[in-house]
CSV table of C-alpha atoms and ligand atoms in Angstrom, one decimal:
chain,number,residue,atom,x,y,z
A,63,MET,CA,-40.1,27.3,-20.4
A,64,ALA,CA,-37.0,26.3,-20.4
A,65,THR,CA,-35.5,23.2,-20.3
A,66,ASN,CA,-33.4,21.2,-19.4
A,67,ASP,CA,-31.6,21.4,-22.9
A,68,SER,CA,-30.9,24.4,-22.2
A,69,ILE,CA,-27.9,24.3,-19.9
A,70,PRO,CA,-25.1,24.0,-21.6
A,71,LEU,CA,-23.0,21.4,-21.2
A,72,GLN,CA,-20.2,21.7,-18.1
A,73,ALA,CA,-16.4,22.1,-19.9
A,74,VAL,CA,-14.0,19.1,-18.8
A,75,PRO,CA,-11.9,20.5,-18.4
A,76,PRO,CA,-12.5,23.6,-17.3
A,77,ALA,CA,-12.8,26.5,-19.3
A,78,TRP,CA,-10.8,29.4,-17.3
A,79,GLU,CA,-8.4,31.3,-19.9
A,80,PRO,CA,-4.3,30.0,-18.5
A,81,SER,CA,-3.5,33.6,-16.8
A,82,GLY,CA,-1.5,35.7,-19.0
A,83,GLY,CA,-3.0,35.2,-22.0
A,84,LEU,CA,-0.3,32.1,-23.2
A,85,PRO,CA,-1.3,28.9,-24.6
A,86,PRO,CA,-1.2,26.2,-22.2
A,87,VAL,CA,0.9,23.5,-21.9
A,88,ARG,CA,-1.4,20.2,-21.7
A,89,ILE,CA,-0.9,16.2,-20.4
A,90,THR,CA,0.3,14.9,-23.1
A,91,ASN,CA,0.8,11.0,-22.5
A,92,VAL,CA,1.0,9.3,-18.8
A,93,LYS,CA,3.8,6.7,-19.0
A,94,VAL,CA,4.1,4.1,-16.2
A,95,ILE,CA,7.7,2.0,-15.4
A,96,CYS,CA,8.0,-0.6,-12.5
A,97,THR,CA,11.4,-1.6,-11.7
A,98,ALA,CA,13.1,-3.2,-9.3
A,99,PRO,CA,16.8,-2.6,-9.6
A,100,ASP,CA,17.3,-4.1,-5.5
A,101,ASN,CA,14.4,-6.4,-5.4
A,102,ILE,CA,12.0,-4.1,-4.2
A,103,ARG,CA,9.3,-3.6,-6.5
A,104,LEU,CA,9.1,0.4,-7.2
A,105,VAL,CA,6.1,2.1,-9.6
A,106,ILE,CA,7.5,5.9,-10.8
A,107,VAL,CA,4.4,8.0,-12.9
A,108,LYS,CA,5.8,10.3,-16.1
A,109,VAL,CA,3.8,12.9,-17.3
A,110,GLU,CA,4.8,13.9,-20.5
A,111,THR,CA,3.6,17.3,-22.0
A,112,SER,CA,3.1,19.2,-25.2
A,113,GLU,CA,5.9,21.0,-24.3
A,114,PRO,CA,9.0,18.9,-25.9
A,115,GLY,CA,11.6,17.7,-23.9
A,116,LEU,CA,8.9,19.0,-20.5
A,117,TYR,CA,8.1,16.1,-18.2
A,118,GLY,CA,7.8,14.9,-14.6
A,119,LEU,CA,7.7,12.1,-12.2
A,120,GLY,CA,6.0,11.4,-9.2
A,121,CYS,CA,6.0,8.4,-6.6
A,122,ALA,CA,2.8,5.1,-7.2
A,123,THR,CA,5.3,2.2,-5.1
A,124,PHE,CA,3.0,1.0,-3.3
A,125,THR,CA,5.0,-2.6,-3.5
A,126,GLN,CA,1.8,-4.6,-1.9
A,127,ARG,CA,-0.5,-4.5,-4.0
A,128,PRO,CA,2.5,-2.5,-7.1
A,129,LEU,CA,-0.1,-3.9,-10.5
A,130,ALA,CA,-3.0,-1.7,-8.6
A,131,VAL,CA,-1.9,0.2,-9.0
A,132,VAL,CA,0.1,-0.1,-12.8
A,133,THR,CA,-4.9,-0.4,-13.2
A,134,ALA,CA,-5.8,2.5,-11.5
A,135,ILE,CA,-3.0,5.5,-13.2
A,136,GLU,CA,-3.6,3.3,-16.7
A,137,GLN,CA,-7.0,2.7,-16.9
A,138,TYR,CA,-8.5,5.5,-15.3
A,139,MET,CA,-6.6,8.2,-14.2
A,140,LYS,CA,-4.9,8.9,-17.9
A,141,PRO,CA,-7.6,9.2,-19.4
A,142,PHE,CA,-9.0,11.7,-16.4
A,143,VAL,CA,-5.9,13.6,-17.2
A,144,LEU,CA,-5.1,13.6,-20.8
A,145,GLY,CA,-5.6,17.5,-21.7
A,146,ARG,CA,-5.3,18.7,-18.8
A,147,ASP,CA,-3.4,22.2,-18.3
A,148,VAL,CA,-0.2,21.0,-16.8
A,149,ASP,CA,-0.4,24.2,-14.1
A,150,ASP,CA,-3.5,22.9,-12.2
A,151,ILE,CA,-1.9,21.1,-9.5
A,152,GLU,CA,-4.7,22.0,-7.5
A,153,ASP,CA,-8.0,21.5,-10.2
A,154,ILE,CA,-6.3,17.7,-11.1
A,155,TRP,CA,-6.2,16.2,-7.4
A,156,GLN,CA,-9.8,17.4,-6.4
A,157,ALA,CA,-11.2,17.3,-9.4
A,158,ALA,CA,-9.6,13.7,-9.6
A,159,PHE,CA,-10.7,13.3,-5.5
A,160,VAL,CA,-13.8,12.4,-6.6
A,161,SER,CA,-14.1,11.4,-9.8
A,162,SER,CA,-14.1,7.5,-7.9
A,163,TYR,CA,-16.7,8.5,-5.7
A,164,TRP,CA,-15.4,6.4,-3.5
A,165,ARG,CA,-12.3,7.0,-2.1
A,166,SER,CA,-8.8,7.3,-0.5
A,167,GLY,CA,-7.2,4.0,0.1
A,168,PRO,CA,-4.0,3.3,-1.1
A,169,VAL,CA,-4.5,1.7,-4.0
A,170,LEU,CA,-6.5,5.3,-6.0
A,171,ASN,CA,-4.3,7.3,-3.5
A,172,ASN,CA,-0.8,6.1,-5.5
A,173,ALA,CA,-1.7,6.6,-8.3
A,174,MET,CA,-3.0,9.8,-8.4
A,175,SER,CA,0.0,11.2,-6.4
A,176,GLY,CA,2.1,9.1,-9.5
A,177,ILE,CA,0.2,12.4,-11.3
A,178,ASP,CA,0.7,15.2,-7.9
A,179,GLN,CA,4.0,14.7,-7.1
A,180,ALA,CA,5.4,14.1,-11.6
A,181,LEU,CA,3.1,17.6,-12.2
A,182,TRP,CA,4.9,19.5,-9.5
A,183,ASP,CA,7.8,18.8,-10.7
A,184,ILE,CA,6.9,20.2,-13.9
A,185,LYS,CA,6.1,23.4,-12.4
A,186,GLY,CA,9.8,23.8,-10.4
A,187,LYS,CA,11.5,23.1,-13.6
A,188,ARG,CA,9.2,25.7,-15.4
A,189,ALA,CA,9.9,27.8,-13.1
A,190,ASN,CA,13.4,27.0,-13.4
A,191,MET,CA,13.2,26.5,-8.9
A,192,PRO,CA,13.2,23.2,-6.4
A,193,LEU,CA,10.5,22.3,-5.5
A,194,TYR,CA,11.4,23.7,-1.5
A,195,GLN,CA,11.6,27.3,-3.5
A,196,LEU,CA,8.3,26.7,-4.7
A,197,PHE,CA,6.7,26.0,-1.6
A,198,GLY,CA,7.8,29.0,0.1
A,199,GLY,CA,11.7,28.5,0.2
A,200,ARG,CA,13.8,26.7,3.0
A,201,SER,CA,14.1,26.1,6.7
A,202,ARG,CA,16.9,24.6,6.7
A,203,ARG,CA,20.0,23.3,5.0
A,204,SER,CA,19.5,20.4,5.0
A,205,ALA,CA,17.1,17.2,6.6
A,206,ASP,CA,18.2,15.1,9.1
A,207,VAL,CA,18.0,12.1,8.8
A,208,TYR,CA,17.4,8.0,10.7
A,209,VAL,CA,19.1,5.4,9.7
A,210,HIS,CA,17.9,1.6,10.8
A,211,ALA,CA,20.3,-0.6,12.5
A,212,THR,CA,19.3,-3.9,13.1
A,213,GLY,CA,21.1,-6.7,14.6
A,214,THR,CA,20.8,-10.6,15.0
A,215,ASP,CA,22.0,-10.1,18.9
A,216,PHE,CA,23.6,-6.9,20.6
A,217,ASP,CA,26.8,-7.4,19.6
A,218,GLU,CA,25.4,-7.0,15.9
A,219,LEU,CA,23.4,-4.3,16.9
A,220,GLU,CA,26.1,-2.2,18.3
A,221,ASP,CA,28.6,-3.4,15.5
A,222,ARG,CA,26.6,-1.2,13.5
A,223,VAL,CA,25.2,1.6,15.7
A,224,ARG,CA,29.4,2.2,15.7
A,225,PHE,CA,29.4,2.2,12.1
A,226,TYR,CA,26.3,4.9,11.5
A,227,ARG,CA,28.4,7.0,14.0
A,228,GLU,CA,31.4,6.9,12.5
A,229,GLN,CA,29.6,7.5,9.9
A,230,GLY,CA,28.6,11.1,11.1
A,231,HIS,CA,24.7,9.8,12.0
A,232,ARG,CA,22.9,11.3,14.7
A,233,HIS,CA,20.2,9.5,14.7
A,234,ILE,CA,19.4,5.9,14.4
A,235,ARG,CA,16.8,3.5,14.7
A,236,CYS,CA,17.3,0.0,17.0
A,237,GLN,CA,16.4,-3.5,15.7
A,238,VAL,CA,17.1,-6.8,17.4
A,239,ALA,CA,15.6,-9.8,16.2
A,240,VAL,CA,14.8,-11.7,19.9
A,241,PRO,CA,16.0,-15.3,19.4
A,242,GLY,CA,13.3,-18.1,18.6
A,243,TYR,CA,10.9,-15.3,16.6
A,244,SER,CA,10.7,-13.3,13.6
A,245,THR,CA,11.0,-10.0,14.6
A,246,TYR,CA,9.7,-6.8,12.4
A,247,GLY,CA,13.0,-5.2,10.9
A,248,THR,CA,16.2,-7.4,11.5
A,249,GLY,CA,16.2,-9.5,8.8
A,250,ALA,CA,20.1,-10.2,7.8
A,251,SER,CA,22.3,-6.1,6.7
A,252,SER,CA,22.6,-6.1,3.0
A,253,SER,CA,26.7,-5.5,2.5
A,254,THR,CA,26.3,-2.4,0.6
A,255,THR,CA,23.9,-0.1,2.7
A,256,GLY,CA,23.1,-1.7,5.5
A,257,GLN,CA,19.7,-2.0,5.4
A,258,PRO,CA,18.4,-5.6,6.3
A,259,ALA,CA,17.9,-6.8,2.5
A,260,GLN,CA,13.7,-6.5,1.9
A,261,SER,CA,13.6,-9.4,0.5
A,262,TYR,CA,13.7,-10.7,4.1
A,263,ARG,CA,9.9,-9.5,4.7
A,264,LEU,CA,9.0,-11.3,1.8
A,265,ALA,CA,9.5,-15.2,2.9
A,266,THR,CA,6.2,-17.0,2.9
A,267,ALA,CA,7.2,-19.4,5.2
A,268,HIS,CA,8.2,-17.3,9.0
A,269,SER,CA,9.2,-17.9,13.1
A,270,ALA,CA,6.1,-17.6,14.8
A,271,TRP,CA,5.8,-13.9,17.3
A,272,GLU,CA,5.0,-13.2,20.7
A,273,PRO,CA,4.5,-10.3,22.1
A,274,ARG,CA,5.5,-10.6,26.1
A,275,PRO,CA,9.6,-12.1,25.1
A,276,TYR,CA,9.6,-9.2,22.0
A,277,CYS,CA,8.5,-6.2,25.0
A,278,HIS,CA,11.5,-7.8,27.2
A,279,ARG,CA,14.0,-7.7,23.9
A,280,VAL,CA,13.9,-4.5,23.7
A,281,LEU,CA,13.8,-3.8,26.8
A,282,ASP,CA,17.1,-5.4,27.1
A,283,MET,CA,18.5,-4.2,23.9
A,284,PHE,CA,17.4,-0.4,24.6
A,285,GLU,CA,19.7,-1.4,28.2
A,286,ARG,CA,22.5,-2.4,26.1
A,287,VAL,CA,23.5,0.4,23.3
A,288,ARG,CA,22.4,3.2,26.3
A,289,GLY,CA,25.8,1.0,28.3
A,290,THR,CA,27.7,1.6,24.8
A,291,PHE,CA,26.6,4.6,23.4
A,292,GLY,CA,25.4,7.3,26.3
A,293,ARG,CA,23.7,9.9,25.8
A,294,GLU,CA,25.5,11.4,23.1
A,295,ILE,CA,22.9,9.7,19.8
A,296,GLU,CA,19.8,9.5,19.4
A,297,LEU,CA,17.3,6.6,19.4
A,298,LEU,CA,13.7,5.9,18.1
A,299,HIS,CA,12.6,2.5,17.4
A,300,ASP,CA,9.2,0.9,15.6
A,301,VAL,CA,7.0,-1.6,17.0
A,302,HIS,CA,5.7,-1.6,13.8
A,303,GLU,CA,1.5,-2.8,15.5
A,304,ARG,CA,2.1,-6.3,16.6
A,305,ILE,CA,2.1,-6.5,20.4
A,306,PRO,CA,-1.6,-6.0,22.6
A,307,PRO,CA,-2.7,-2.1,23.4
A,308,ILE,CA,-2.1,-1.9,26.8
A,309,MET,CA,1.2,-3.6,26.7
A,310,ALA,CA,2.1,-0.7,24.2
A,311,ILE,CA,1.0,1.0,26.6
A,312,GLN,CA,3.3,-0.2,29.0
A,313,LEU,CA,6.2,-0.4,26.7
A,314,ALA,CA,6.1,2.9,26.2
A,315,LYS,CA,6.5,3.5,29.7
A,316,ASP,CA,9.1,1.4,30.4
A,317,LEU,CA,11.3,2.8,28.0
A,318,GLU,CA,10.5,6.5,28.7
A,319,ARG,CA,14.1,6.6,31.3
A,320,TYR,CA,16.3,5.9,27.5
A,321,GLY,CA,15.1,9.3,26.2
A,322,LEU,CA,13.8,7.7,23.2
A,323,PHE,CA,13.4,9.9,20.4
A,324,PHE,CA,10.5,8.4,19.3
A,325,LEU,CA,8.5,5.1,19.7
A,326,GLU,CA,7.0,5.1,16.9
A,327,ASP,CA,3.3,2.6,15.3
A,328,VAL,CA,3.0,1.2,18.7
A,329,PHE,CA,-0.5,0.5,18.3
A,330,ALA,CA,-2.5,-0.3,15.1
A,331,PRO,CA,-4.0,2.6,13.1
A,332,GLU,CA,-7.0,0.7,14.0
A,333,ASP,CA,-6.6,1.1,17.9
A,334,GLN,CA,-5.9,4.8,18.0
A,335,GLY,CA,-8.7,5.4,20.8
A,336,TYR,CA,-5.5,4.2,23.2
A,337,PHE,CA,-3.5,7.2,21.6
A,338,ALA,CA,-5.3,9.3,24.9
A,339,MET,CA,-4.6,6.1,27.2
A,340,LEU,CA,-1.0,5.9,26.6
A,341,ARG,CA,-0.6,10.0,26.6
A,342,ALA,CA,-2.1,10.3,30.3
A,343,GLN,CA,0.5,8.4,31.3
A,344,THR,CA,4.0,8.1,29.2
A,345,ALA,CA,5.7,11.3,27.6
A,346,THR,CA,7.6,9.0,24.9
A,347,PRO,CA,7.8,11.4,22.6
A,348,ILE,CA,5.7,9.5,19.4
A,349,ALA,CA,6.0,8.5,15.8
A,350,MET,CA,2.5,7.4,13.5
A,351,GLY,CA,0.7,7.6,10.4
A,352,GLU,CA,2.8,5.2,8.3
A,353,LEU,CA,0.3,3.7,7.2
A,354,TYR,CA,-2.4,5.8,7.4
A,355,VAL,CA,-5.0,7.1,4.0
A,356,ASN,CA,-7.3,9.7,5.1
A,357,GLN,CA,-7.6,13.2,6.9
A,358,HIS,CA,-10.5,11.1,9.1
A,359,GLU,CA,-7.3,9.0,10.6
A,360,TYR,CA,-4.9,12.0,11.1
A,361,VAL,CA,-6.3,15.1,11.6
A,362,PRO,CA,-7.7,14.2,14.9
A,363,VAL,CA,-4.5,12.4,16.6
A,364,ILE,CA,-2.5,15.9,15.7
A,365,ARG,CA,-6.2,17.5,17.0
A,366,ASP,CA,-5.9,16.2,20.0
A,367,ARG,CA,-2.5,16.4,20.2
A,368,LEU,CA,-1.9,13.2,21.5
A,369,ILE,CA,0.8,11.9,18.7
A,370,ASP,CA,4.9,13.7,18.4
A,371,PHE,CA,5.6,13.4,14.7
A,372,ILE,CA,3.3,12.2,11.6
A,373,ARG,CA,5.2,10.1,9.0
A,374,CYS,CA,2.5,9.3,6.6
A,375,HIS,CA,3.5,8.1,3.7
A,376,ILE,CA,3.2,10.4,1.4
A,377,SER,CA,2.1,8.4,-2.6
A,378,ASP,CA,0.5,6.8,0.6
A,379,ILE,CA,-1.8,9.7,1.4
A,380,GLY,CA,-2.2,10.7,-2.5
A,381,GLY,CA,0.9,13.1,-2.6
A,382,LEU,CA,2.6,16.4,-2.1
A,383,THR,CA,-0.4,18.5,-3.3
A,384,PRO,CA,-2.8,16.4,1.0
A,385,ALA,CA,0.8,16.2,2.0
A,386,LYS,CA,1.5,20.0,1.6
A,387,LYS,CA,-1.5,20.2,3.4
A,388,LEU,CA,-1.4,18.6,6.5
A,389,ALA,CA,2.1,19.6,7.2
A,390,ALA,CA,0.9,22.8,8.0
A,391,PHE,CA,-2.2,21.5,9.6
A,392,SER,CA,0.7,19.6,12.3
A,393,GLU,CA,2.7,22.9,12.2
A,394,PHE,CA,-0.3,24.5,13.7
A,395,PHE,CA,-0.4,22.3,17.4
A,396,GLY,CA,3.3,21.8,17.3
A,397,VAL,CA,3.3,18.3,15.5
A,398,ARG,CA,6.6,17.9,13.7
A,399,THR,CA,7.2,15.2,10.2
A,400,ALA,CA,8.7,12.5,9.4
A,401,TRP,CA,7.3,11.1,6.7
A,402,HIS,CA,8.3,7.8,6.0
A,403,GLY,CA,10.9,6.8,3.9
A,404,PRO,CA,11.9,2.7,3.6
A,405,GLY,CA,13.1,1.1,1.0
A,406,ASP,CA,9.6,0.8,-0.9
A,407,THR,CA,9.4,4.4,-1.1
A,408,SER,CA,11.0,4.9,-4.6
A,409,PRO,CA,13.6,7.6,-4.7
A,410,VAL,CA,11.6,10.0,-7.0
A,411,GLY,CA,9.0,9.3,-3.8
A,412,HIS,CA,12.6,10.3,-1.6
A,413,ALA,CA,13.0,14.0,-3.9
A,414,ALA,CA,9.6,14.3,-2.5
A,415,ASN,CA,10.0,13.8,1.3
A,416,LEU,CA,13.2,15.7,1.0
A,417,HIS,CA,11.9,18.8,-1.4
A,418,LEU,CA,8.9,18.9,1.5
A,419,ASP,CA,11.4,18.8,4.3
A,420,LEU,CA,14.0,21.7,3.2
A,421,HIS,CA,10.5,23.8,3.2
A,422,THR,CA,7.8,22.3,6.1
A,423,PRO,CA,9.4,24.5,9.0
A,424,ASN,CA,7.9,22.4,11.3
A,425,PHE,CA,9.9,19.4,10.8
A,426,GLY,CA,11.2,16.4,12.9
A,427,ILE,CA,13.5,13.8,10.4
A,428,GLN,CA,13.4,12.0,7.6
A,429,GLU,CA,13.9,8.6,8.0
A,430,ALA,CA,16.6,7.5,5.3
A,431,THR,CA,17.1,4.3,2.7
A,432,LEU,CA,20.7,4.3,1.9
A,433,PHE,CA,19.9,3.2,-1.7
A,434,GLY,CA,21.9,0.7,-3.3
A,435,GLU,CA,24.3,0.9,-7.0
A,436,ARG,CA,21.7,0.2,-8.4
A,437,THR,CA,18.7,2.2,-7.3
A,438,LYS,CA,21.3,5.8,-8.0
A,439,GLU,CA,22.0,4.7,-11.0
A,440,VAL,CA,18.1,4.5,-12.1
A,441,PHE,CA,17.2,7.1,-11.2
A,442,PRO,CA,20.4,9.6,-11.4
A,443,GLY,CA,20.2,12.1,-9.4
A,444,CYS,CA,19.0,10.8,-6.0
A,445,PRO,CA,19.2,12.6,-3.2
A,446,GLU,CA,22.5,12.4,-1.9
A,447,ILE,CA,23.1,11.2,2.0
A,448,HIS,CA,25.8,12.5,4.0
A,449,ASP,CA,26.8,13.6,7.4
A,450,GLY,CA,23.3,12.6,9.4
A,451,ALA,CA,21.6,14.5,6.7
A,452,MET,CA,20.2,14.4,3.5
A,453,TRP,CA,20.8,17.4,0.5
A,454,SER,CA,19.1,18.4,-2.2
A,455,ASN,CA,20.6,18.2,-5.3
A,456,ASP,CA,19.2,21.5,-6.4
A,457,LYS,CA,18.3,20.9,-9.6
A,458,PRO,CA,14.1,22.7,-11.3
A,459,GLY,CA,11.5,20.6,-9.6
A,460,LEU,CA,12.4,17.5,-7.8
A,461,GLY,CA,15.4,16.7,-8.5
A,462,ILE,CA,15.9,13.7,-10.3
A,463,ASP,CA,15.0,11.7,-12.7
A,464,VAL,CA,14.7,7.7,-14.5
A,465,ASP,CA,16.2,6.7,-16.7
A,466,GLU,CA,14.1,4.1,-18.8
A,467,ALA,CA,16.3,1.4,-21.1
A,468,LEU,CA,17.5,0.7,-17.3
A,469,ALA,CA,14.4,-0.3,-15.6
A,470,ALA,CA,13.8,-2.3,-17.2
A,471,LYS,CA,16.6,-4.7,-17.3
A,472,TYR,CA,15.5,-5.1,-13.6
A,473,PRO,CA,11.0,-6.6,-13.6
A,474,PHE,CA,9.7,-7.1,-11.1
A,475,PRO,CA,11.4,-10.2,-9.2
A,476,GLU,CA,9.1,-13.3,-9.1
A,477,HIS,CA,6.9,-14.1,-5.4
A,478,PRO,CA,4.1,-16.8,-4.8
A,479,ILE,CA,2.0,-14.5,-3.6
A,480,ASN,CA,3.8,-11.1,-6.0
A,481,GLY,CA,4.7,-8.8,-3.2
A,482,ALA,CA,2.5,-9.1,-0.6
A,483,TRP,CA,3.6,-9.1,2.4
A,484,PRO,CA,2.8,-12.1,3.9
A,485,GLU,CA,1.8,-13.8,7.3
A,486,ILE,CA,2.6,-13.3,10.6
A,487,ARG,CA,0.8,-15.7,13.2
A,488,ARG,CA,2.0,-16.2,17.0
A,489,ALA,CA,2.3,-19.2,18.4
A,490,ASP,CA,-1.4,-20.9,18.6
A,491,GLY,CA,-2.0,-20.1,14.9
A,492,THR,CA,-3.5,-16.8,14.8
A,493,VAL,CA,-2.8,-14.1,12.3
A,494,ILE,CA,-1.3,-11.0,13.8
A,495,LYS,CA,-0.8,-7.3,12.5
A,496,PRO,CA,2.1,-6.1,10.6
B,582,GCO,C1,9.9,2.2,8.4
B,582,GCO,C2,8.3,1.0,8.1
B,582,GCO,C3,8.7,-0.1,7.0
B,582,GCO,C4,7.1,-0.6,6.2
B,582,GCO,C5,7.6,-1.3,5.0
B,582,GCO,C6,6.0,-1.4,4.7
B,582,GCO,O1,9.1,2.6,9.2
B,582,GCO,O2,10.3,2.2,8.1
B,582,GCO,O3,7.1,-0.1,9.3
B,582,GCO,O4,9.8,-1.2,7.4
B,582,GCO,O5,7.2,-2.1,7.3
B,582,GCO,O6,7.5,0.3,4.2
B,582,GCO,O7,5.8,-2.3,3.0
B,583,MG,MG1,7.4,2.0,10.3
């Protein structure tokens, strides 16, 4: 009689023979690199291999909880992947995804992304091809980007728009401060990059925020900007999910006359049941997704054609392996990609965005971060931005490196709550969504 004793133990990692009979290249080490060259907490994974000098890099940046991601990588992902064959990207992703049993979420997804992107980088290096070639070749020469123009008032905002226009940018996101209130995306601009310094968000005390004055201000802002610049530029705006759903619907309707390229995050992910109502009332193009972390969030809005641009944060959904599938799924529904690309995506993550942008037929736009000088030094091979687009350096893999000694010179800055998102409250004290 057969007993359980006669069932052989499952071999892990998988026991199949590598194709071609060549000895496999194995994962020999996983390093986590934490650095903040321009004061934004970045987490990078370096996967080392049994082939001397061959390694890959991946972005695992979840800037509000970076130390939780570091623990997930060092304590769980590293022992899980050591010794595995670097070729088995899909199998490693699938196995790692269920190895926590309870899966998904930004901490675990970022930990997986660090490994996943690094394995894609390694595959590209082994094939001696930039990643967009491995994905099936390019669909375009470069990836159009949008940049962030901000201002404490309309004049300042228009100066910034003019500055970007002179640099050749054609897609510009506009955000303006609401006098007397604390508003998303309008901190003082950095003199080198023109981007609002991220540190403004980390201040632990903020003035109150109210939805009604914000909505009026946004309409006035686009009236001004369209009046000054006419129809010659593409305009974007990020609501950042702060307003009640019915006010968001009204805002999207009122903005229709300004012909935006897209309006972003009109609802919090928790309120996405409102998209069908929004859709029935306005043709303002809708971008959504930076806060999504799993397929139960992004599949329905694409399948039901409720959004126009899917803009997930690639490391927050688990890396390039799921992002490639999401891009292909979106193609079948006429939804274009606009991967999240803020300052808290590391340059390694921006390179990953770029390779997918260059390949994806249904690419829409790429959010750009204009890297500071220190960041560029720490990450040789940062994607170049000029003429309103991001360009690949055509090197194998992701085409980017990290100077570990220099990275170590920029530890995470001191902060009372370790870089967590500070609360924003209404005038009566109620906490609001970001
Ligand atoms: C964007 C975003 C970011 C986020 C940030 C959170 O559209 O670029 O909304 O600015 O707020 O990535 O850490
Ligand atoms: Mg956003």
